[in-house]
GROMACS .gro file of N, CA, C and O in nm:
model
  484
    1UNK      N    1  -6.058 -12.779  15.996
    1UNK     CA    2  -6.181 -12.707  16.072
    1UNK      C    3  -6.167 -12.873  16.171
    1UNK      O    4  -6.130 -12.962  16.163
    2UNK      N    5  -6.266 -12.868  16.268
    2UNK     CA    6  -6.270 -12.949  16.349
    2UNK      C    7  -6.363 -13.109  16.386
    2UNK      O    8  -6.453 -13.019  16.269
    3UNK      N    9  -6.419 -13.194  16.370
    3UNK     CA   10  -6.407 -13.257  16.316
    3UNK      C   11  -6.476 -13.360  16.483
    3UNK      O   12  -6.575 -13.459  16.452
    4UNK      N   13  -6.409 -13.303  16.589
    4UNK     CA   14  -6.499 -13.466  16.677
    4UNK      C   15  -6.573 -13.411  16.763
    4UNK      O   16  -6.672 -13.274  16.805
    5UNK      N   17  -6.658 -13.469  16.742
    5UNK     CA   18  -6.770 -13.406  16.888
    5UNK      C   19  -6.676 -13.362  17.032
    5UNK      O   20  -6.781 -13.250  17.090
    6UNK      N   21  -6.612 -13.372  17.032
    6UNK     CA   22  -6.586 -13.322  17.193
    6UNK      C   23  -6.532 -13.117  17.205
    6UNK      O   24  -6.587 -13.073  17.271
    7UNK      N   25  -6.458 -13.157  17.068
    7UNK     CA   26  -6.541 -13.049  17.013
    7UNK      C   27  -6.607 -12.908  16.986
    7UNK      O   28  -6.616 -12.821  17.050
    8UNK      N   29  -6.693 -12.994  16.965
    8UNK     CA   30  -6.835 -12.947  16.898
    8UNK      C   31  -6.863 -12.906  17.002
    8UNK      O   32  -6.940 -12.758  17.032
    9UNK      N   33  -6.899 -13.036  17.143
    9UNK     CA   34  -6.923 -12.942  17.258
    9UNK      C   35  -6.843 -12.812  17.325
    9UNK      O   36  -6.943 -12.726  17.398
   10UNK      N   37  -6.675 -12.859  17.391
   10UNK     CA   38  -6.661 -12.766  17.400
   10UNK      C   39  -6.659 -12.605  17.398
   10UNK      O   40  -6.752 -12.533  17.444
   11UNK      N   41  -6.666 -12.548  17.245
   11UNK     CA   42  -6.724 -12.487  17.139
   11UNK      C   43  -6.857 -12.423  17.246
   11UNK      O   44  -6.905 -12.329  17.219
   12UNK      N   45  -6.939 -12.549  17.265
   12UNK     CA   46  -7.098 -12.525  17.201
   12UNK      C   47  -7.062 -12.438  17.398
   12UNK      O   48  -7.165 -12.358  17.437
   13UNK      N   49  -7.027 -12.495  17.477
   13UNK     CA   50  -6.992 -12.449  17.603
   13UNK      C   51  -6.932 -12.354  17.573
   13UNK      O   52  -6.979 -12.248  17.722
   14UNK      N   53  -6.887 -12.377  17.563
   14UNK     CA   54  -6.752 -12.197  17.575
   14UNK      C   55  -6.935 -12.033  17.463
   14UNK      O   56  -6.889 -11.992  17.569
   15UNK      N   57  -6.926 -12.061  17.390
   15UNK     CA   58  -7.018 -12.031  17.367
   15UNK      C   59  -7.172 -11.947  17.456
   15UNK      O   60  -7.263 -11.835  17.468
   16UNK      N   61  -7.212 -12.118  17.489
   16UNK     CA   62  -7.335 -12.067  17.570
   16UNK      C   63  -7.250 -12.024  17.728
   16UNK      O   64  -7.299 -11.910  17.799
   17UNK      N   65  -7.091 -11.989  17.809
   17UNK     CA   66  -7.152 -11.910  17.938
   17UNK      C   67  -7.074 -11.783  17.853
   17UNK      O   68  -7.095 -11.654  17.909
   18UNK      N   69  -7.006 -11.816  17.745
   18UNK     CA   70  -6.985 -11.632  17.714
   18UNK      C   71  -7.117 -11.512  17.675
   18UNK      O   72  -7.120 -11.391  17.745
   19UNK      N   73  -7.229 -11.586  17.598
   19UNK     CA   74  -7.338 -11.581  17.573
   19UNK      C   75  -7.394 -11.479  17.763
   19UNK      O   76  -7.519 -11.383  17.794
   20UNK      N   77  -7.418 -11.644  17.830
   20UNK     CA   78  -7.447 -11.675  17.912
   20UNK      C   79  -7.451 -11.507  18.080
   20UNK      O   80  -7.484 -11.408  18.105
   21UNK      N   81  -7.293 -11.466  18.035
   21UNK     CA   82  -7.207 -11.363  18.142
   21UNK      C   83  -7.251 -11.255  18.088
   21UNK      O   84  -7.215 -11.137  18.115
   22UNK      N   85  -7.254 -11.298  17.942
   22UNK     CA   86  -7.273 -11.098  17.892
   22UNK      C   87  -7.477 -11.024  17.907
   22UNK      O   88  -7.492 -10.984  17.957
   23UNK      N   89  -7.574 -11.161  17.899
   23UNK     CA   90  -7.703 -11.184  17.924
   23UNK      C   91  -7.661 -11.122  18.109
   23UNK      O   92  -7.739 -10.961  18.160
   24UNK      N   93  -7.587 -11.173  18.248
   24UNK     CA   94  -7.565 -11.196  18.363
   24UNK      C   95  -7.504 -11.013  18.346
   24UNK      O   96  -7.599 -10.969  18.428
   25UNK      N   97  -7.443 -10.980  18.311
   25UNK     CA   98  -7.357 -10.832  18.289
   25UNK      C   99  -7.454 -10.701  18.306
   25UNK      O  100  -7.469 -10.617  18.372
   26UNK      N  101  -7.503 -10.730  18.197
   26UNK     CA  102  -7.659 -10.656  18.084
   26UNK      C  103  -7.729 -10.617  18.238
   26UNK      O  104  -7.753 -10.472  18.263
   27UNK      N  105  -7.758 -10.740  18.228
   27UNK     CA  106  -7.894 -10.717  18.319
   27UNK      C  107  -7.840 -10.663  18.540
   27UNK      O  108  -7.889 -10.579  18.511
   28UNK      N  109  -7.669 -10.668  18.537
   28UNK     CA  110  -7.676 -10.630  18.655
   28UNK      C  111  -7.651 -10.511  18.639
   28UNK      O  112  -7.611 -10.437  18.664
   29UNK      N  113  -7.527 -10.434  18.494
   29UNK     CA  114  -7.517 -10.329  18.489
   29UNK      C  115  -7.720 -10.241  18.512
   29UNK      O  116  -7.696 -10.113  18.492
   30UNK      N  117  -7.753 -10.274  18.440
   30UNK     CA  118  -7.926 -10.219  18.414
   30UNK      C  119  -7.992 -10.202  18.485
   30UNK      O  120  -8.102 -10.079  18.481
   31UNK      N  121  -8.039 -10.327  18.605
   31UNK     CA  122  -8.067 -10.362  18.659
   31UNK      C  123  -8.054 -10.263  18.846
   31UNK      O  124  -7.976 -10.298  18.832
   32UNK      N  125  -8.125 -10.196  18.869
   32UNK     CA  126  -8.078 -10.125  19.037
   32UNK      C  127  -8.099 -10.186  19.113
   32UNK      O  128  -8.167 -10.318  19.063
   33UNK      N  129  -8.042 -10.209  19.238
   33UNK     CA  130  -8.017 -10.250  19.331
   33UNK      C  131  -7.963 -10.428  19.283
   33UNK      O  132  -7.961 -10.477  19.386
   34UNK      N  133  -7.831 -10.390  19.201
   34UNK     CA  134  -7.778 -10.522  19.242
   34UNK      C  135  -7.633 -10.458  19.216
   34UNK      O  136  -7.555 -10.490  19.273
   35UNK      N  137  -7.591 -10.313  19.271
   35UNK     CA  138  -7.483 -10.299  19.324
   35UNK      C  139  -7.368 -10.256  19.292
   35UNK      O  140  -7.354 -10.191  19.266
   36UNK      N  141  -7.345 -10.319  19.087
   36UNK     CA  142  -7.361 -10.264  18.965
   36UNK      C  143  -7.319 -10.220  18.918
   36UNK      O  144  -7.332 -10.126  18.819
   37UNK      N  145  -7.463 -10.112  18.920
   37UNK     CA  146  -7.596 -10.098  18.818
   37UNK      C  147  -7.496  -9.966  18.745
   37UNK      O  148  -7.488  -9.843  18.882
   38UNK      N  149  -7.509  -9.945  18.619
   38UNK     CA  150  -7.463  -9.796  18.550
   38UNK      C  151  -7.276  -9.811  18.602
   38UNK      O  152  -7.222  -9.700  18.615
   39UNK      N  153  -7.215  -9.912  18.593
   39UNK     CA  154  -7.032  -9.898  18.670
   39UNK      C  155  -6.992  -9.942  18.533
   39UNK      O  156  -7.020 -10.047  18.440
   40UNK      N  157  -6.885  -9.934  18.468
   40UNK     CA  158  -6.791  -9.918  18.407
   40UNK      C  159  -6.711 -10.065  18.384
   40UNK      O  160  -6.704 -10.127  18.332
   41UNK      N  161  -6.744 -10.128  18.483
   41UNK     CA  162  -6.719 -10.302  18.530
   41UNK      C  163  -6.807 -10.358  18.522
   41UNK      O  164  -6.757 -10.428  18.393
   42UNK      N  165  -6.957 -10.388  18.522
   42UNK     CA  166  -7.000 -10.401  18.465
   42UNK      C  167  -6.999 -10.422  18.377
   42UNK      O  168  -7.026 -10.545  18.215
   43UNK      N  169  -6.964 -10.240  18.259
   43UNK     CA  170  -7.028 -10.288  18.098
   43UNK      C  171  -6.912 -10.357  18.024
   43UNK      O  172  -6.920 -10.413  17.877
   44UNK      N  173  -6.759 -10.261  18.140
   44UNK     CA  174  -6.658 -10.381  18.035
   44UNK      C  175  -6.656 -10.593  18.059
   44UNK      O  176  -6.549 -10.590  17.967
   45UNK      N  177  -6.746 -10.600  18.151
   45UNK     CA  178  -6.749 -10.750  18.166
   45UNK      C  179  -6.831 -10.811  18.074
   45UNK      O  180  -6.798 -10.851  17.950
   46UNK      N  181  -6.950 -10.686  18.022
   46UNK     CA  182  -7.047 -10.653  17.911
   46UNK      C  183  -6.940 -10.737  17.770
   46UNK      O  184  -7.007 -10.795  17.661
   47UNK      N  185  -6.870 -10.634  17.742
   47UNK     CA  186  -6.781 -10.655  17.678
   47UNK      C  187  -6.740 -10.700  17.634
   47UNK      O  188  -6.700 -10.815  17.484
   48UNK      N  189  -6.612 -10.682  17.784
   48UNK     CA  190  -6.563 -10.885  17.770
   48UNK      C  191  -6.591 -10.978  17.660
   48UNK      O  192  -6.565 -11.074  17.644
   49UNK      N  193  -6.824 -10.987  17.677
   49UNK     CA  194  -6.752 -11.126  17.725
   49UNK      C  195  -6.825 -11.176  17.603
   49UNK      O  196  -6.846 -11.224  17.454
   50UNK      N  197  -6.885 -11.084  17.510
   50UNK     CA  198  -6.907 -11.062  17.349
   50UNK      C  199  -6.784 -11.091  17.267
   50UNK      O  200  -6.797 -11.178  17.149
   51UNK      N  201  -6.657 -11.039  17.300
   51UNK     CA  202  -6.542 -10.995  17.300
   51UNK      C  203  -6.518 -11.169  17.293
   51UNK      O  204  -6.437 -11.256  17.202
   52UNK      N  205  -6.525 -11.260  17.409
   52UNK     CA  206  -6.497 -11.366  17.397
   52UNK      C  207  -6.613 -11.500  17.280
   52UNK      O  208  -6.538 -11.572  17.273
   53UNK      N  209  -6.745 -11.432  17.243
   53UNK     CA  210  -6.821 -11.510  17.183
   53UNK      C  211  -6.758 -11.551  16.968
   53UNK      O  212  -6.765 -11.630  16.954
   54UNK      N  213  -6.670 -11.449  16.992
   54UNK     CA  214  -6.592 -11.377  16.861
   54UNK      C  215  -6.459 -11.509  16.934
   54UNK      O  216  -6.417 -11.501  16.811
   55UNK      N  217  -6.385 -11.504  16.964
   55UNK     CA  218  -6.259 -11.506  16.967
   55UNK      C  219  -6.353 -11.690  16.951
   55UNK      O  220  -6.204 -11.807  16.952
   56UNK      N  221  -6.473 -11.741  17.005
   56UNK     CA  222  -6.493 -11.876  17.014
   56UNK      C  223  -6.515 -11.954  16.937
   56UNK      O  224  -6.459 -12.059  16.836
   57UNK      N  225  -6.554 -11.843  16.796
   57UNK     CA  226  -6.538 -11.878  16.659
   57UNK      C  227  -6.468 -11.885  16.586
   57UNK      O  228  -6.387 -11.997  16.541
   58UNK      N  229  -6.342 -11.832  16.664
   58UNK     CA  230  -6.261 -11.781  16.596
   58UNK      C  231  -6.169 -11.903  16.625
   58UNK      O  232  -6.056 -12.041  16.546
   59UNK      N  233  -6.134 -11.935  16.782
   59UNK     CA  234  -6.059 -12.115  16.836
   59UNK      C  235  -6.092 -12.175  16.671
   59UNK      O  236  -6.032 -12.271  16.660
   60UNK      N  237  -6.249 -12.184  16.663
   60UNK     CA  238  -6.284 -12.338  16.597
   60UNK      C  239  -6.248 -12.351  16.412
   60UNK      O  240  -6.240 -12.412  16.434
   61UNK      N  241  -6.262 -12.232  16.404
   61UNK     CA  242  -6.252 -12.259  16.258
   61UNK      C  243  -6.089 -12.209  16.216
   61UNK      O  244  -6.078 -12.228  16.074
   62UNK      N  245  -5.929 -12.185  16.371
   62UNK     CA  246  -5.869 -12.226  16.269
   62UNK      C  247  -5.795 -12.325  16.238
   62UNK      O  248  -5.799 -12.425  16.306
   63UNK      N  249  -5.767 -12.271  16.125
   63UNK     CA  250  -5.625 -12.425  16.137
   63UNK      C  251  -5.543 -12.437  16.118
   63UNK      O  252  -5.474 -12.591  16.176
   64UNK      N  253  -5.417 -12.359  16.164
   64UNK     CA  254  -5.273 -12.459  16.177
   64UNK      C  255  -5.305 -12.347  16.322
   64UNK      O  256  -5.361 -12.300  16.406
   65UNK      N  257  -5.168 -12.499  16.371
   65UNK     CA  258  -5.136 -12.560  16.510
   65UNK      C  259  -5.114 -12.383  16.575
   65UNK      O  260  -5.184 -12.387  16.629
   66UNK      N  261  -5.017 -12.334  16.461
   66UNK     CA  262  -4.950 -12.267  16.586
   66UNK      C  263  -5.010 -12.128  16.636
   66UNK      O  264  -5.106 -12.086  16.705
   67UNK      N  265  -5.093 -12.060  16.511
   67UNK     CA  266  -5.237 -11.984  16.515
   67UNK      C  267  -5.354 -12.049  16.641
   67UNK      O  268  -5.411 -11.951  16.707
   68UNK      N  269  -5.381 -12.157  16.642
   68UNK     CA  270  -5.515 -12.201  16.693
   68UNK      C  271  -5.454 -12.197  16.868
   68UNK      O  272  -5.541 -12.174  16.941
   69UNK      N  273  -5.276 -12.256  16.857
   69UNK     CA  274  -5.273 -12.277  17.028
   69UNK      C  275  -5.310 -12.053  17.060
   69UNK      O  276  -5.308 -12.102  17.186
   70UNK      N  277  -5.225 -11.986  16.946
   70UNK     CA  278  -5.236 -11.814  16.999
   70UNK      C  279  -5.322 -11.780  17.018
   70UNK      O  280  -5.403 -11.761  17.165
   71UNK      N  281  -5.459 -11.808  16.992
   71UNK     CA  282  -5.550 -11.757  17.032
   71UNK      C  283  -5.654 -11.790  17.111
   71UNK      O  284  -5.737 -11.809  17.205
   72UNK      N  285  -5.607 -11.998  17.160
   72UNK     CA  286  -5.596 -12.043  17.322
   72UNK      C  287  -5.596 -11.966  17.451
   72UNK      O  288  -5.642 -11.970  17.575
   73UNK      N  289  -5.499 -11.935  17.390
   73UNK     CA  290  -5.319 -11.852  17.503
   73UNK      C  291  -5.419 -11.730  17.552
   73UNK      O  292  -5.513 -11.693  17.655
   74UNK      N  293  -5.496 -11.629  17.402
   74UNK     CA  294  -5.570 -11.549  17.428
   74UNK      C  295  -5.760 -11.571  17.499
   74UNK      O  296  -5.789 -11.555  17.567
   75UNK      N  297  -5.774 -11.635  17.420
   75UNK     CA  298  -5.912 -11.776  17.549
   75UNK      C  299  -5.875 -11.752  17.708
   75UNK      O  300  -5.997 -11.798  17.720
   76UNK      N  301  -5.784 -11.842  17.695
   76UNK     CA  302  -5.737 -11.805  17.842
   76UNK      C  303  -5.757 -11.670  17.925
   76UNK      O  304  -5.798 -11.645  18.040
   77UNK      N  305  -5.590 -11.620  17.882
   77UNK     CA  306  -5.601 -11.521  17.990
   77UNK      C  307  -5.837 -11.433  17.929
   77UNK      O  308  -5.815 -11.358  18.071
   78UNK      N  309  -5.912 -11.397  17.856
   78UNK     CA  310  -6.001 -11.343  17.863
   78UNK      C  311  -6.044 -11.417  17.940
   78UNK      O  312  -6.137 -11.373  17.999
   79UNK      N  313  -6.079 -11.571  17.952
   79UNK     CA  314  -6.219 -11.593  18.048
   79UNK      C  315  -6.084 -11.565  18.234
   79UNK      O  316  -6.202 -11.569  18.291
   80UNK      N  317  -6.017 -11.607  18.223
   80UNK     CA  318  -5.948 -11.581  18.343
   80UNK      C  319  -5.998 -11.436  18.409
   80UNK      O  320  -6.053 -11.419  18.546
   81UNK      N  321  -5.946 -11.294  18.334
   81UNK     CA  322  -6.019 -11.145  18.323
   81UNK      C  323  -6.154 -11.127  18.341
   81UNK      O  324  -6.157 -11.022  18.495
   82UNK      N  325  -6.242 -11.222  18.279
   82UNK     CA  326  -6.357 -11.193  18.301
   82UNK      C  327  -6.386 -11.244  18.381
   82UNK      O  328  -6.476 -11.194  18.550
   83UNK      N  329  -6.361 -11.359  18.505
   83UNK     CA  330  -6.393 -11.419  18.646
   83UNK      C  331  -6.361 -11.371  18.704
   83UNK      O  332  -6.403 -11.280  18.845
   84UNK      N  333  -6.206 -11.283  18.789
   84UNK     CA  334  -6.196 -11.248  18.784
   84UNK      C  335  -6.317 -11.098  18.889
   84UNK      O  336  -6.254 -11.098  18.897
   85UNK      N  337  -6.285 -11.025  18.688
   85UNK     CA  338  -6.342 -10.879  18.778
   85UNK      C  339  -6.465 -10.903  18.789
   85UNK      O  340  -6.579 -10.844  18.880
   86UNK      N  341  -6.555 -11.076  18.728
   86UNK     CA  342  -6.716 -11.071  18.842
   86UNK      C  343  -6.694 -11.145  18.934
   86UNK      O  344  -6.808 -11.080  19.044
   87UNK      N  345  -6.574 -11.209  19.002
   87UNK     CA  346  -6.561 -11.186  19.138
   87UNK      C  347  -6.559 -11.026  19.213
   87UNK      O  348  -6.614 -11.026  19.335
   88UNK      N  349  -6.442 -10.925  19.127
   88UNK     CA  350  -6.506 -10.786  19.182
   88UNK      C  351  -6.609 -10.723  19.165
   88UNK      O  352  -6.627 -10.666  19.284
   89UNK      N  353  -6.674 -10.799  19.091
   89UNK     CA  354  -6.834 -10.721  19.095
   89UNK      C  355  -6.917 -10.800  19.203
   89UNK      O  356  -7.060 -10.693  19.187
   90UNK      N  357  -6.899 -10.865  19.217
   90UNK     CA  358  -7.001 -10.967  19.364
   90UNK      C  359  -7.081 -11.053  19.329
   90UNK      O  360  -7.160 -11.095  19.360
   91UNK      N  361  -7.018 -11.089  19.200
   91UNK     CA  362  -7.123 -11.167  19.111
   91UNK      C  363  -7.088 -11.300  19.027
   91UNK      O  364  -7.009 -11.317  18.975
   92UNK      N  365  -7.126 -11.446  19.113
   92UNK     CA  366  -6.966 -11.539  19.181
   92UNK      C  367  -7.128 -11.559  19.015
   92UNK      O  368  -7.013 -11.736  18.994
   93UNK      N  369  -7.215 -11.590  19.015
   93UNK     CA  370  -7.260 -11.588  18.900
   93UNK      C  371  -7.212 -11.626  18.691
   93UNK      O  372  -7.211 -11.780  18.620
   94UNK      N  373  -7.185 -11.465  18.759
   94UNK     CA  374  -7.057 -11.512  18.608
   94UNK      C  375  -6.996 -11.603  18.618
   94UNK      O  376  -6.874 -11.691  18.485
   95UNK      N  377  -6.922 -11.552  18.688
   95UNK     CA  378  -6.782 -11.649  18.743
   95UNK      C  379  -6.804 -11.820  18.727
   95UNK      O  380  -6.701 -11.898  18.716
   96UNK      N  381  -6.905 -11.850  18.788
   96UNK     CA  382  -6.890 -11.933  18.722
   96UNK      C  383  -6.949 -11.999  18.591
   96UNK      O  384  -6.927 -12.101  18.571
   97UNK      N  385  -6.999 -11.937  18.510
   97UNK     CA  386  -7.063 -11.960  18.406
   97UNK      C  387  -6.882 -11.905  18.335
   97UNK      O  388  -6.828 -11.942  18.219
   98UNK      N  389  -6.791 -11.897  18.376
   98UNK     CA  390  -6.635 -11.945  18.258
   98UNK      C  391  -6.620 -11.956  18.336
   98UNK      O  392  -6.501 -12.081  18.279
   99UNK      N  393  -6.628 -12.032  18.485
   99UNK     CA  394  -6.582 -12.184  18.466
   99UNK      C  395  -6.598 -12.314  18.419
   99UNK      O  396  -6.527 -12.394  18.343
  100UNK      N  397  -6.728 -12.313  18.395
  100UNK     CA  398  -6.769 -12.415  18.257
  100UNK      C  399  -6.691 -12.333  18.132
  100UNK      O  400  -6.720 -12.464  18.031
  101UNK      N  401  -6.719 -12.206  18.146
  101UNK     CA  402  -6.602 -12.213  17.951
  101UNK      C  403  -6.476 -12.184  17.960
  101UNK      O  404  -6.452 -12.336  17.813
  102UNK      N  405  -6.481 -12.247  18.105
  102UNK     CA  406  -6.355 -12.306  18.101
  102UNK      C  407  -6.331 -12.448  18.047
  102UNK      O  408  -6.203 -12.538  18.037
  103UNK      N  409  -6.362 -12.553  18.100
  103UNK     CA  410  -6.449 -12.653  18.059
  103UNK      C  411  -6.463 -12.662  17.899
  103UNK      O  412  -6.436 -12.763  17.809
  104UNK      N  413  -6.478 -12.634  17.807
  104UNK     CA  414  -6.610 -12.637  17.704
  104UNK      C  415  -6.374 -12.576  17.648
  104UNK      O  416  -6.429 -12.614  17.546
  105UNK      N  417  -6.298 -12.497  17.673
  105UNK     CA  418  -6.193 -12.469  17.652
  105UNK      C  419  -6.104 -12.590  17.590
  105UNK      O  420  -6.057 -12.604  17.550
  106UNK      N  421  -6.125 -12.613  17.725
  106UNK     CA  422  -5.990 -12.770  17.774
  106UNK      C  423  -6.072 -12.877  17.660
  106UNK      O  424  -5.992 -12.930  17.637
  107UNK      N  425  -6.224 -12.846  17.662
  107UNK     CA  426  -6.264 -12.953  17.499
  107UNK      C  427  -6.202 -12.912  17.356
  107UNK      O  428  -6.176 -12.966  17.325
  108UNK      N  429  -6.205 -12.816  17.384
  108UNK     CA  430  -6.271 -12.735  17.168
  108UNK      C  431  -6.043 -12.768  17.215
  108UNK      O  432  -5.994 -12.802  17.021
  109UNK      N  433  -5.960 -12.770  17.286
  109UNK     CA  434  -5.880 -12.773  17.268
  109UNK      C  435  -5.810 -12.958  17.277
  109UNK      O  436  -5.684 -12.916  17.212
  110UNK      N  437  -5.827 -12.931  17.317
  110UNK     CA  438  -5.786 -13.115  17.249
  110UNK      C  439  -5.851 -13.167  17.148
  110UNK      O  440  -5.808 -13.214  17.114
  111UNK      N  441  -5.919 -13.109  17.034
  111UNK     CA  442  -5.985 -13.127  16.976
  111UNK      C  443  -5.877 -13.149  16.876
  111UNK      O  444  -5.741 -13.038  16.846
  112UNK      N  445  -5.835 -13.165  16.692
  112UNK     CA  446  -5.760 -13.207  16.653
  112UNK      C  447  -5.794 -13.063  16.499
  112UNK      O  448  -5.875 -13.092  16.479
  113UNK      N  449  -5.670 -13.105  16.441
  113UNK     CA  450  -5.677 -12.994  16.351
  113UNK      C  451  -5.632 -13.057  16.224
  113UNK      O  452  -5.610 -13.179  16.191
  114UNK      N  453  -5.711 -13.009  16.105
  114UNK     CA  454  -5.734 -13.114  16.006
  114UNK      C  455  -5.534 -13.065  15.906
  114UNK      O  456  -5.590 -12.915  15.861
  115UNK      N  457  -5.457 -13.111  15.967
  115UNK     CA  458  -5.372 -13.098  15.838
  115UNK      C  459  -5.342 -13.160  15.712
  115UNK      O  460  -5.398 -13.222  15.663
  116UNK      N  461  -5.322 -13.095  15.647
  116UNK     CA  462  -5.324 -13.156  15.465
  116UNK      C  463  -5.117 -13.234  15.513
  116UNK      O  464  -5.043 -13.142  15.547
  117UNK      N  465  -5.067 -13.388  15.436
  117UNK     CA  466  -4.980 -13.342  15.434
  117UNK      C  467  -4.977 -13.387  15.315
  117UNK      O  468  -5.051 -13.561  15.246
  118UNK      N  469  -4.857 -13.430  15.255
  118UNK     CA  470  -4.763 -13.447  15.151
  118UNK      C  471  -4.660 -13.518  15.154
  118UNK      O  472  -4.604 -13.554  15.195
  119UNK      N  473  -4.707 -13.571  15.042
  119UNK     CA  474  -4.580 -13.680  15.008
  119UNK      C  475  -4.494 -13.634  14.922
  119UNK      O  476  -4.504 -13.624  14.798
  120UNK      N  477  -4.319 -13.685  14.952
  120UNK     CA  478  -4.250 -13.670  14.918
  120UNK      C  479  -4.217 -13.821  14.783
  120UNK      O  480  -4.247 -13.963  14.873
  121UNK      N  481  -4.167 -13.767  14.638
  121UNK     CA  482  -4.119 -13.898  14.551
  121UNK      C  483  -4.005 -13.868  14.511
  121UNK      O  484  -3.937 -13.766  14.550
   0.00000   0.00000   0.00000
């Protein structure tokens, strides 16, 4: 488990960014005259944002260093993908939320993991 305040702040920022982007993508998907009403791109961004929220909890609660690095890299690729898709959909607010999520991921990845050290006798 993570114990630093920076990692807590990072996971909170990443979670808020993913939930905000999911809400904004659903708004753009369902509201007429947004330019992306009913498109698969907006639906994909909304689904990917929910996956990003799940990845936030996964990164937060992963203890082993190698698995944690793997999930951080997967989360980074999802962040970049959502940001790029939001740019293609002309939804700059979602891209700004992903930049905020990137700051959260950086803070989250700086946290230390709890490791068990054994003493040899």
